[in-house]
mmCIF file of C-alpha atoms and ligand atoms in Angstrom:
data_model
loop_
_atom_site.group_PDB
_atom_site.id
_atom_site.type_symbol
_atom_site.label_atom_id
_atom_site.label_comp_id
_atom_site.label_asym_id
_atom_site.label_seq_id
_atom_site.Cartn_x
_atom_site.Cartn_y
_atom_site.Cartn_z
ATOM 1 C CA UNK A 194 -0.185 67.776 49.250
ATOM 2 C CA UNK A 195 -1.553 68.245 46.008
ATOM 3 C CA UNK A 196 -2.162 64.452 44.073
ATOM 4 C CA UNK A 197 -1.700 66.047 40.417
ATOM 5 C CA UNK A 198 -0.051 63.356 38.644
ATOM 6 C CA UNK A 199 -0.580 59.601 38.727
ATOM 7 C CA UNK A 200 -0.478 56.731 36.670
ATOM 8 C CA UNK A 201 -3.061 55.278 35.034
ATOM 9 C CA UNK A 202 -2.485 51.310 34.421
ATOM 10 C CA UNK A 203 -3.414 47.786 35.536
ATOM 11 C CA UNK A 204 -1.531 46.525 37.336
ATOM 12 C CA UNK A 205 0.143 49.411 38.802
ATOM 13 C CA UNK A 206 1.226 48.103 42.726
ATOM 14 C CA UNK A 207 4.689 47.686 41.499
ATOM 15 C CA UNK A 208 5.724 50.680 40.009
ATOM 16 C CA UNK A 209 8.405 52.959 40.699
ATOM 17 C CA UNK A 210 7.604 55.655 39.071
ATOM 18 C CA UNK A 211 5.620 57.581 42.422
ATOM 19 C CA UNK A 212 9.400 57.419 44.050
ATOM 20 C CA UNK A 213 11.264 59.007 41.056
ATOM 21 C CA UNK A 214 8.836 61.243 40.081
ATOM 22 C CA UNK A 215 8.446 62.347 43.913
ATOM 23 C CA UNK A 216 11.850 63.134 44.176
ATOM 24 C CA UNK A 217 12.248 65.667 41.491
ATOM 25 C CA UNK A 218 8.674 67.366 42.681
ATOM 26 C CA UNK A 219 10.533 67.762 45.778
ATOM 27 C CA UNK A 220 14.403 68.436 44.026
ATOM 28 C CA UNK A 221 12.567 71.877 42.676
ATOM 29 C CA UNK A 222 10.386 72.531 45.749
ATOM 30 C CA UNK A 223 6.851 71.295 44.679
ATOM 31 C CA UNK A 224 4.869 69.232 46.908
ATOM 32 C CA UNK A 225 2.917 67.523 44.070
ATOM 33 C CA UNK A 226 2.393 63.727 44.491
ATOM 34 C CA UNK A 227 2.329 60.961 42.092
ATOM 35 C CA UNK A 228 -0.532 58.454 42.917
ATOM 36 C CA UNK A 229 -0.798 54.743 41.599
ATOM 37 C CA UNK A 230 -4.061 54.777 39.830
ATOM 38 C CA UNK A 231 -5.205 50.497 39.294
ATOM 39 C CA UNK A 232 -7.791 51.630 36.564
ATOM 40 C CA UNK A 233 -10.175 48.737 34.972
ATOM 41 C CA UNK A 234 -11.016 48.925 31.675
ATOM 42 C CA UNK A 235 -14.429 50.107 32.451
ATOM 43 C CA UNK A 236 -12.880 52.790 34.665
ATOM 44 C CA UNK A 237 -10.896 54.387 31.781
ATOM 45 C CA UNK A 238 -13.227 56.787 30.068
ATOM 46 C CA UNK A 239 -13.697 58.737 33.840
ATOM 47 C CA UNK A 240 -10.204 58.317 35.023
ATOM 48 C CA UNK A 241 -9.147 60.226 32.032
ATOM 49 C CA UNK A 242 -11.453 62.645 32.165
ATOM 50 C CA UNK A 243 -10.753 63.777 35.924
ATOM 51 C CA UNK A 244 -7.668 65.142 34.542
ATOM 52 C CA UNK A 245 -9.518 67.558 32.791
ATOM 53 C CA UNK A 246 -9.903 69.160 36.454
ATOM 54 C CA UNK A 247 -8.093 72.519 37.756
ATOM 55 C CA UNK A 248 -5.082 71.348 39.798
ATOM 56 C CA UNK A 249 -4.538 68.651 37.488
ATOM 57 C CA UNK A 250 -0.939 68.247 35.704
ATOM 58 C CA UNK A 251 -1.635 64.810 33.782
ATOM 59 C CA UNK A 252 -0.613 61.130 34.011
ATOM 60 C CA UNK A 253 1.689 58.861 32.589
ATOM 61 C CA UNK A 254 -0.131 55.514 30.891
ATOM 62 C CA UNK A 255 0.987 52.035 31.538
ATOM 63 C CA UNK A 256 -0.654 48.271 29.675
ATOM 64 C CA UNK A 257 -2.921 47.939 28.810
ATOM 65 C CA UNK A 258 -4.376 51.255 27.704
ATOM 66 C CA UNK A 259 -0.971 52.879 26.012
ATOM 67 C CA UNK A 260 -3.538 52.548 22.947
ATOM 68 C CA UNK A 261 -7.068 52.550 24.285
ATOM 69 C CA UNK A 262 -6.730 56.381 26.169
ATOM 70 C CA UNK A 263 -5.799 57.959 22.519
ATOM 71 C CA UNK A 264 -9.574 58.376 21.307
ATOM 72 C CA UNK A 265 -9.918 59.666 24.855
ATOM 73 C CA UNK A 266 -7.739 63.123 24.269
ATOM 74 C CA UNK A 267 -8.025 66.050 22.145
ATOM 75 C CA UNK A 268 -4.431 66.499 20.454
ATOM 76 C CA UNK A 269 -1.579 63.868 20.462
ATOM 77 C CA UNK A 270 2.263 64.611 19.495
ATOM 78 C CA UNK A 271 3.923 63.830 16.249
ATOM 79 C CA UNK A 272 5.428 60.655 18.003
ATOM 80 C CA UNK A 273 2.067 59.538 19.665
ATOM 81 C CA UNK A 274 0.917 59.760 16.559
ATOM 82 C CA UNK A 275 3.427 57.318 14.419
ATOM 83 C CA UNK A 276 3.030 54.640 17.240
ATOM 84 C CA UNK A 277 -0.831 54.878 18.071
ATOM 85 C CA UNK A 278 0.499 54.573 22.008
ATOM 86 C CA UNK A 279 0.477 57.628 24.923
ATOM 87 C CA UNK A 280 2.853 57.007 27.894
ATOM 88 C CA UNK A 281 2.401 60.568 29.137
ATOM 89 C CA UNK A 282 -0.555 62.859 29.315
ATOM 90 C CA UNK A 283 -0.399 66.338 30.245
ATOM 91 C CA UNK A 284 -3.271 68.598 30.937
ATOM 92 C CA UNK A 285 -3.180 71.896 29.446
ATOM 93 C CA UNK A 286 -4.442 75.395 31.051
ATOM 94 C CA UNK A 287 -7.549 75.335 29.111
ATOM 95 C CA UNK A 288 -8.279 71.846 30.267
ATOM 96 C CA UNK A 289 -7.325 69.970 27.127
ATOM 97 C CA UNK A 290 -5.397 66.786 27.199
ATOM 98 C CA UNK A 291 -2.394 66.406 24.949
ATOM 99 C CA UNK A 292 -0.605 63.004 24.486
ATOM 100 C CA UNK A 293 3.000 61.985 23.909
ATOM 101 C CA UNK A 294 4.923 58.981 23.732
ATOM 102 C CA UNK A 295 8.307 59.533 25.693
ATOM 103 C CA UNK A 296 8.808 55.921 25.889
ATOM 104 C CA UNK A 297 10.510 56.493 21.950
ATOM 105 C CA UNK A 298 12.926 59.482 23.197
ATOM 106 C CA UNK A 299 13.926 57.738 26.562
ATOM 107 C CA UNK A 300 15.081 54.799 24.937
ATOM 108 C CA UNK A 301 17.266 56.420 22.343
ATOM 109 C CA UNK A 302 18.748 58.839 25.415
ATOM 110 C CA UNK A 303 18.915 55.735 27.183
ATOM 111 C CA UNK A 304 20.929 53.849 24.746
ATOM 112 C CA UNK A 305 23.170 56.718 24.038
ATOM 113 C CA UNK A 306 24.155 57.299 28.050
ATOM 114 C CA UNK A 307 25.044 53.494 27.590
ATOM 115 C CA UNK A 308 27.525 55.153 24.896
ATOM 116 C CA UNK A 309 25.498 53.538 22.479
ATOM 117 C CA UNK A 310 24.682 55.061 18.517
ATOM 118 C CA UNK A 311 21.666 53.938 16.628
ATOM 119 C CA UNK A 312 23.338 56.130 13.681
ATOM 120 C CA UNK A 313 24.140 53.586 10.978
ATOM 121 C CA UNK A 314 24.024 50.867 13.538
ATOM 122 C CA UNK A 315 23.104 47.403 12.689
ATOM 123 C CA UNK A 316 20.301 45.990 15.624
ATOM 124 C CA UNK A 317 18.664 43.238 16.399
ATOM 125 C CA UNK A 318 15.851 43.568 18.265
ATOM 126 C CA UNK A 319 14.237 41.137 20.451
ATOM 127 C CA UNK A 320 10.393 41.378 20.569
ATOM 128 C CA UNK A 321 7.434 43.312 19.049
ATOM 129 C CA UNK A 322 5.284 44.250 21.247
ATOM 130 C CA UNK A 323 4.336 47.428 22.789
ATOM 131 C CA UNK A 324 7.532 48.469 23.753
ATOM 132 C CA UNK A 325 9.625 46.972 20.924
ATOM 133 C CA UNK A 326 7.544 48.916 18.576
ATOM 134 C CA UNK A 327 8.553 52.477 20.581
ATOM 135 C CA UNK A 328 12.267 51.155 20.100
ATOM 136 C CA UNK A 329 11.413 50.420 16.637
ATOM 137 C CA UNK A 330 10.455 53.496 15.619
ATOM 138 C CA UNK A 331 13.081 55.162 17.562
ATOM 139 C CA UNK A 332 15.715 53.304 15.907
ATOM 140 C CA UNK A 333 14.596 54.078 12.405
ATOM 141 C CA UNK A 334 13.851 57.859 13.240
ATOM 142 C CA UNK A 335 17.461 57.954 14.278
ATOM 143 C CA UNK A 336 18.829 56.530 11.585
ATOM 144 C CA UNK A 337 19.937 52.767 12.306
ATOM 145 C CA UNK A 338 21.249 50.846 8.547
ATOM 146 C CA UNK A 339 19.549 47.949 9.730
ATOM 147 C CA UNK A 340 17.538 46.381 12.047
ATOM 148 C CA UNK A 341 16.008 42.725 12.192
ATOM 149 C CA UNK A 342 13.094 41.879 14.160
ATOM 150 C CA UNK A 343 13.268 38.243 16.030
ATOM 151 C CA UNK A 344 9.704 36.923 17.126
ATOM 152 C CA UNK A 345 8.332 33.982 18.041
ATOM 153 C CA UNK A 346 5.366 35.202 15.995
ATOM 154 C CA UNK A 347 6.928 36.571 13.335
ATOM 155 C CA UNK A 348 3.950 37.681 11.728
ATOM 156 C CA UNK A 349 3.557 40.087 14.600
ATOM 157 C CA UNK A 350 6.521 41.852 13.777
ATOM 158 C CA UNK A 351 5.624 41.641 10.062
ATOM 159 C CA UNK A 352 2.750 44.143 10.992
ATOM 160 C CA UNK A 353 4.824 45.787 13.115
ATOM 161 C CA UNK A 354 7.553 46.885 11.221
ATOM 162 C CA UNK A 355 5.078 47.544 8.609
ATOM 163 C CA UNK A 356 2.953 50.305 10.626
ATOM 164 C CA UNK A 357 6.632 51.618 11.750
ATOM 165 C CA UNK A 358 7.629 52.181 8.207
ATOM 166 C CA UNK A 359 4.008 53.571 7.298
ATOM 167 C CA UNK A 360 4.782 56.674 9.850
ATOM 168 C CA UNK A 361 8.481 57.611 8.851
ATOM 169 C CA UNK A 362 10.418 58.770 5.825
ATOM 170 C CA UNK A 363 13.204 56.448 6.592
ATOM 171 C CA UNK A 364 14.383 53.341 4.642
ATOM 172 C CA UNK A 365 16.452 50.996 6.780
ATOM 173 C CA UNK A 366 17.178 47.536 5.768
ATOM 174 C CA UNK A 367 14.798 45.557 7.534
ATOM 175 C CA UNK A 368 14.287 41.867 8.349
ATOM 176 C CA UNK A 369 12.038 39.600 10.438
ATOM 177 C CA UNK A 370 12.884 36.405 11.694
ATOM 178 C CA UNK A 371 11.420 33.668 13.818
ATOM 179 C CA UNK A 372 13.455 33.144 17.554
ATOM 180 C CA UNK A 373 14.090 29.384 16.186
ATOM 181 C CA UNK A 374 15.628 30.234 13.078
ATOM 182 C CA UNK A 375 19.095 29.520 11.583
ATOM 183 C CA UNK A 376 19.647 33.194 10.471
ATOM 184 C CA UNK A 377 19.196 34.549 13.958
ATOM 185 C CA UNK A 378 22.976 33.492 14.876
ATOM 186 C CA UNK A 379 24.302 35.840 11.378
ATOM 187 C CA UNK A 380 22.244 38.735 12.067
ATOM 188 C CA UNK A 381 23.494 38.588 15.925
ATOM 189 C CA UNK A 382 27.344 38.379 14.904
ATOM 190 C CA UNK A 383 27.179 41.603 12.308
ATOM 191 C CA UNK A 384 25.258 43.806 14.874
ATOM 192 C CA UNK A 385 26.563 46.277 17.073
ATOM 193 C CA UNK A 386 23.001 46.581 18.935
ATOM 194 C CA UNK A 387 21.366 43.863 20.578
ATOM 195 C CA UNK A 388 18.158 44.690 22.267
ATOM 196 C CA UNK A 389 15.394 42.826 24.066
ATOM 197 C CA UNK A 390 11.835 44.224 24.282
ATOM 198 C CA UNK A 391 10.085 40.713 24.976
ATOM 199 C CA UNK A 392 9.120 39.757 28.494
ATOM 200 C CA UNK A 393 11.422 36.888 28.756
ATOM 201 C CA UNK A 394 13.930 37.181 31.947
ATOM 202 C CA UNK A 395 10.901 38.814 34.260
ATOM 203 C CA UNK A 396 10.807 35.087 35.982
ATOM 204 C CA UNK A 397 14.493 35.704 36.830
ATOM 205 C CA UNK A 398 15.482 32.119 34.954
ATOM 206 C CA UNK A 399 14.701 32.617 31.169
ATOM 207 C CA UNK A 400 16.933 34.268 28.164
ATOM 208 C CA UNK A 401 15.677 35.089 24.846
ATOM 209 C CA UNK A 402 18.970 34.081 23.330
ATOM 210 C CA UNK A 403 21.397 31.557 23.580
ATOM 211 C CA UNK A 404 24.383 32.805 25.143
ATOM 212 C CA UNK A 405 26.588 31.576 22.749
ATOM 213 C CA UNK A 406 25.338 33.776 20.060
ATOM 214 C CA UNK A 407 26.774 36.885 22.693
ATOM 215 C CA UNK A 408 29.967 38.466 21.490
ATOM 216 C CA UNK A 409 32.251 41.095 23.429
ATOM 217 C CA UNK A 410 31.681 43.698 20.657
ATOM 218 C CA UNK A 411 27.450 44.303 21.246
ATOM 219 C CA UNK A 412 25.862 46.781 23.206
ATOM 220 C CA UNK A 413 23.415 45.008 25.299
ATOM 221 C CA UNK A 414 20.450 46.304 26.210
ATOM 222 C CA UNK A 415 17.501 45.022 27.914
ATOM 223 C CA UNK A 416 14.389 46.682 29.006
ATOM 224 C CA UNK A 417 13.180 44.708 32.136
ATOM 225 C CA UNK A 418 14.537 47.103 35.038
ATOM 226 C CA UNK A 419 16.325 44.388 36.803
ATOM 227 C CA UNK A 420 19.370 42.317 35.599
ATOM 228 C CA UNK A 421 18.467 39.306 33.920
ATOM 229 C CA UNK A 422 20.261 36.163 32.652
ATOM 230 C CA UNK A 423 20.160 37.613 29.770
ATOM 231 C CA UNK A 424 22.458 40.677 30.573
ATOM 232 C CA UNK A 425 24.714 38.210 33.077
ATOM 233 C CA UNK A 426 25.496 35.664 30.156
ATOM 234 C CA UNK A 427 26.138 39.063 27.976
ATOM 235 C CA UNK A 428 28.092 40.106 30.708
ATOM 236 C CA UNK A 429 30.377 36.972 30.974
ATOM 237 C CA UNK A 430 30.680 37.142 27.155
ATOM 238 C CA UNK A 431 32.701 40.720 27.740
ATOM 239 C CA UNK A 432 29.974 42.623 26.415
ATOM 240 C CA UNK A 433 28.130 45.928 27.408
ATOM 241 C CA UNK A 434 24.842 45.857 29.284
ATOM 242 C CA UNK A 435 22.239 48.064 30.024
ATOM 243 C CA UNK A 436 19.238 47.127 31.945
ATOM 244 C CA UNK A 437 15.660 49.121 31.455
ATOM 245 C CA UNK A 438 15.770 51.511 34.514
ATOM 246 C CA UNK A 439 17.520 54.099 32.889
ATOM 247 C CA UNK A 440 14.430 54.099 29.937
ATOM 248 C CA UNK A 441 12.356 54.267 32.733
ATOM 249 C CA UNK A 442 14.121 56.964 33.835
ATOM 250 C CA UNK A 443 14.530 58.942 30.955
ATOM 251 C CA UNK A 444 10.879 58.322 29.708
ATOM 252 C CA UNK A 445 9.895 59.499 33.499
ATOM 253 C CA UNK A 446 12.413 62.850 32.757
ATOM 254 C CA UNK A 447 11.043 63.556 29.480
ATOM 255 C CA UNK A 448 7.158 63.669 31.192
ATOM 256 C CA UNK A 449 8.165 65.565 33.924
ATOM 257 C CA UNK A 450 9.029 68.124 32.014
ATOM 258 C CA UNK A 451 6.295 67.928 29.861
ATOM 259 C CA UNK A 452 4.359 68.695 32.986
ATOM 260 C CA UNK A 453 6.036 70.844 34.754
ATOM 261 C CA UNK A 454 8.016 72.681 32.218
ATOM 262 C CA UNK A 455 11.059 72.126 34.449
ATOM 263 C CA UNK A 456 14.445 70.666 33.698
ATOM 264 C CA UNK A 457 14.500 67.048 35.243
ATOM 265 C CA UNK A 458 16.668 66.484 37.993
ATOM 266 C CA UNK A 459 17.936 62.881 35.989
ATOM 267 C CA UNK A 460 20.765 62.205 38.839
ATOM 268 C CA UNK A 461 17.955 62.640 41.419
ATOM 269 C CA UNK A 462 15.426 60.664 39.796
ATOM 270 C CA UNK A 463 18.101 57.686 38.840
ATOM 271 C CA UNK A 464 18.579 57.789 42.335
ATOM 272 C CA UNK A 465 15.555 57.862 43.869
ATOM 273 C CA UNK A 466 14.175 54.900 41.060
ATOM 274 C CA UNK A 467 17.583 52.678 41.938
ATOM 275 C CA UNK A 468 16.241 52.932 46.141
ATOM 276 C CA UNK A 469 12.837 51.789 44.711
ATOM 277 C CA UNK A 470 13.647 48.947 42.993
ATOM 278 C CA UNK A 471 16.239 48.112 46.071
ATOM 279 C CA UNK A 472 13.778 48.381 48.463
ATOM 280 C CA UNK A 473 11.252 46.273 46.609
ATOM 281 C CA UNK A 474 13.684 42.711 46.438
HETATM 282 P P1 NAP B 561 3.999 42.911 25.182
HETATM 283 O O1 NAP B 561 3.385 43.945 24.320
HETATM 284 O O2 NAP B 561 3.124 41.953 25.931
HETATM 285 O O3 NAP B 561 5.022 42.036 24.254
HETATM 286 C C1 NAP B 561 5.661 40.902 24.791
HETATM 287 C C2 NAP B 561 6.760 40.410 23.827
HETATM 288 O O4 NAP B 561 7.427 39.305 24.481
HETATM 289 C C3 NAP B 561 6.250 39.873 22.487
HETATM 290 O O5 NAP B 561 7.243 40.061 21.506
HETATM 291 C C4 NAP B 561 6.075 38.374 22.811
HETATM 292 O O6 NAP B 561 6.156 37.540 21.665
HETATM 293 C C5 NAP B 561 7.281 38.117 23.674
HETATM 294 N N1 NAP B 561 7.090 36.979 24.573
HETATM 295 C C6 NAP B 561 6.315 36.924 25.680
HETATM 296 N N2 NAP B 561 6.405 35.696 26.252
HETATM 297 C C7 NAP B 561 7.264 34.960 25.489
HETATM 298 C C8 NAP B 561 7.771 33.635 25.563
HETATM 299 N N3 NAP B 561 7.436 32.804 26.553
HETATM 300 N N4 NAP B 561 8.641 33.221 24.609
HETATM 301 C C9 NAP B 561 9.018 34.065 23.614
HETATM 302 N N5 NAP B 561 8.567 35.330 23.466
HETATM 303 C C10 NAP B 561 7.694 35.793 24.395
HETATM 304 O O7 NAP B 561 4.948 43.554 26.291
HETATM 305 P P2 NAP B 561 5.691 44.986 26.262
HETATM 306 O O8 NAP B 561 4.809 46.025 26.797
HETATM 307 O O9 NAP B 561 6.299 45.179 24.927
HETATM 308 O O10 NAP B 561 6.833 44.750 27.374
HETATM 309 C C11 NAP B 561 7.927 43.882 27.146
HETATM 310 C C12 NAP B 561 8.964 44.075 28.240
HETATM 311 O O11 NAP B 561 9.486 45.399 28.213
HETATM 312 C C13 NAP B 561 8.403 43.888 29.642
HETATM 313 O O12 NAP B 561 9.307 43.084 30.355
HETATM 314 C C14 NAP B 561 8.347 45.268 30.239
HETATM 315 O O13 NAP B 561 8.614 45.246 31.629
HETATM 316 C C15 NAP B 561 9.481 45.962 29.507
HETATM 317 N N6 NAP B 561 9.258 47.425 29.381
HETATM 318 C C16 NAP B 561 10.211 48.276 29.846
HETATM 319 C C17 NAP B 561 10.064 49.640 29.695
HETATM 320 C C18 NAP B 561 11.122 50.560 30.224
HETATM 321 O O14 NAP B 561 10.879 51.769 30.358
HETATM 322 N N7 NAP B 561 12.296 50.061 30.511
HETATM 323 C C19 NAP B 561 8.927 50.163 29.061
HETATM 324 C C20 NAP B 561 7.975 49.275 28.581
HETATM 325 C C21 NAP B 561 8.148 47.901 28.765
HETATM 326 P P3 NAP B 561 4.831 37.204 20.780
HETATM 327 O O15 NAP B 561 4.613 38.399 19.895
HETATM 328 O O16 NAP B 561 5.206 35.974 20.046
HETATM 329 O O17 NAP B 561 3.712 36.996 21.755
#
């Protein structure tokens, strides 16, 4: 077997992206294999580099180095670009790494298999960090009327709205507003997209969001893989849920066929990422 693909991250252990991505090696007769790659920051420069070798496909790019591997390639994509973050690197035949950032694209696929339309939707979204700044941008480059930003910094989403705005020709409405305040409960009750991109629900106990504030008409999405309180109070409150697996997914589709230039088996790899997570509870 051939390891020509791995991910580069730390910590890595849990992943389930070496099962998924496995699978649709296999689905089109390929006995490449993903490898977990636990890379220290001091580790980075080298790790990156051996994918310059023959044999070598790429990697995909976890925290904390979404940011720190871009001086570290020779071309990124237009995407890449407008967030400053790689997910997904893929080593060309010359030896020359390219970056992209499928982490935008797989959210927007994964919120429209969820039957959802950032198209002149109004969103709220939950978070801005790493990953609420790839839905942020992929929001606006689709076209939502509105979206407002709730953080318990606020000023972090004050910068980050502002470097999303920077990199696209869009004009959205767009609003920022601390978790505690008044106006959250408004902006909640007029969306028709409620996402959450913090990291509150990973204990399995906390909820960004009062439940109360939930109504039957949102699309909820949230992108920790598993379901959290979060999606069960949404849930009891009659409205749509969406956990982050199928992101995962999608993100993992998108880089496989960066790779491989192969259409990616999604069914498989939904499959294969569902018996992952299963197996890991
Ligand atoms: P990050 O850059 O560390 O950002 C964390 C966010 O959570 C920030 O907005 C932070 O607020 C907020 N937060 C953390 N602890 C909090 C607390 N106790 N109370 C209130 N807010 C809190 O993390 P990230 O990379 O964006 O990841 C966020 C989540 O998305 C993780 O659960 C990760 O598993 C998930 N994710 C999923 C996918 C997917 O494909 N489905 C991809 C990437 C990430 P402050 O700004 O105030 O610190």
């Amino acid at each position: 077997m051939i390891a020509s693909v791995g991910l580069i991250g730390d910590p890595v252990k849990h992943s389930v992206s070496p099962a998924f991505q496995t699978a649709a090696f296999r689905h089109h007769g390929l006995t490449d294999t993903y490898m977990l790659w636990p890379t220290s920051t001091q580790e980075l420069t080298t790790r990156v580099a051996g994918l310059r070798a023959d044999g070598m496909r790429g990697a995909n790019v976890t925290l904390p180095y979404k940011t720190a591997v871009v001086p570290l390639l020779d071309e990124l994509d237009g995407i890449a670009t407008a967030v400053s973050a790689v997910n997904t690197i893929v080593r060309r035949a010359d030896g020359s790494l390219y970056g992209l950032n499928t982490d935008v694209l797989g959210f927007i696929q994964a919120l429209r298999a969820a039957g959802g339309e950032p198209r002149e939707a109004d969103c709220v979204l939950l978070g801005a960090g790493g990953s609420a700044r790839a839905v942020a941008y992929g929001l606006v480059m689709a076209g939502a009327r509105s979206i407002t930003v709730v953080n318990r910094t606020p000023e972090r989403a004050e910068a980050m709205l502002a470097d999303v705005l920077a990199a696209t020709e869009f004009d959205p409405q767009l609003q920022v507003l601390a978790s505690d305040a008044p106006e959250v409960a408004q902006a909640v009750a007029g969306a028709q997209l409620l996402i959450n991109a913090t990291s509150v629900g990973l204990d399995g106990r906390s909820s960004p969001l009062e439940a109360e504030r939930i109504a039957p008409h949102l699309l909820v999405v949230d992108l920790i893989y598993r379901n959290t309180p979060f999606l069960q109070a949404a849930r009891q409150r009659g409205a749509r849920t969406q956990n982050g697996l199928e992101m995962l997914v999608q993100q993992g589709a998108l880089a496989f066929e960066a790779w491989t230039g192969l259409t990616a088996p999604i069914a498989v790899m939904r499959a294969a990422a569902q018996q992952a997570l299963e197996e890991q509870t």
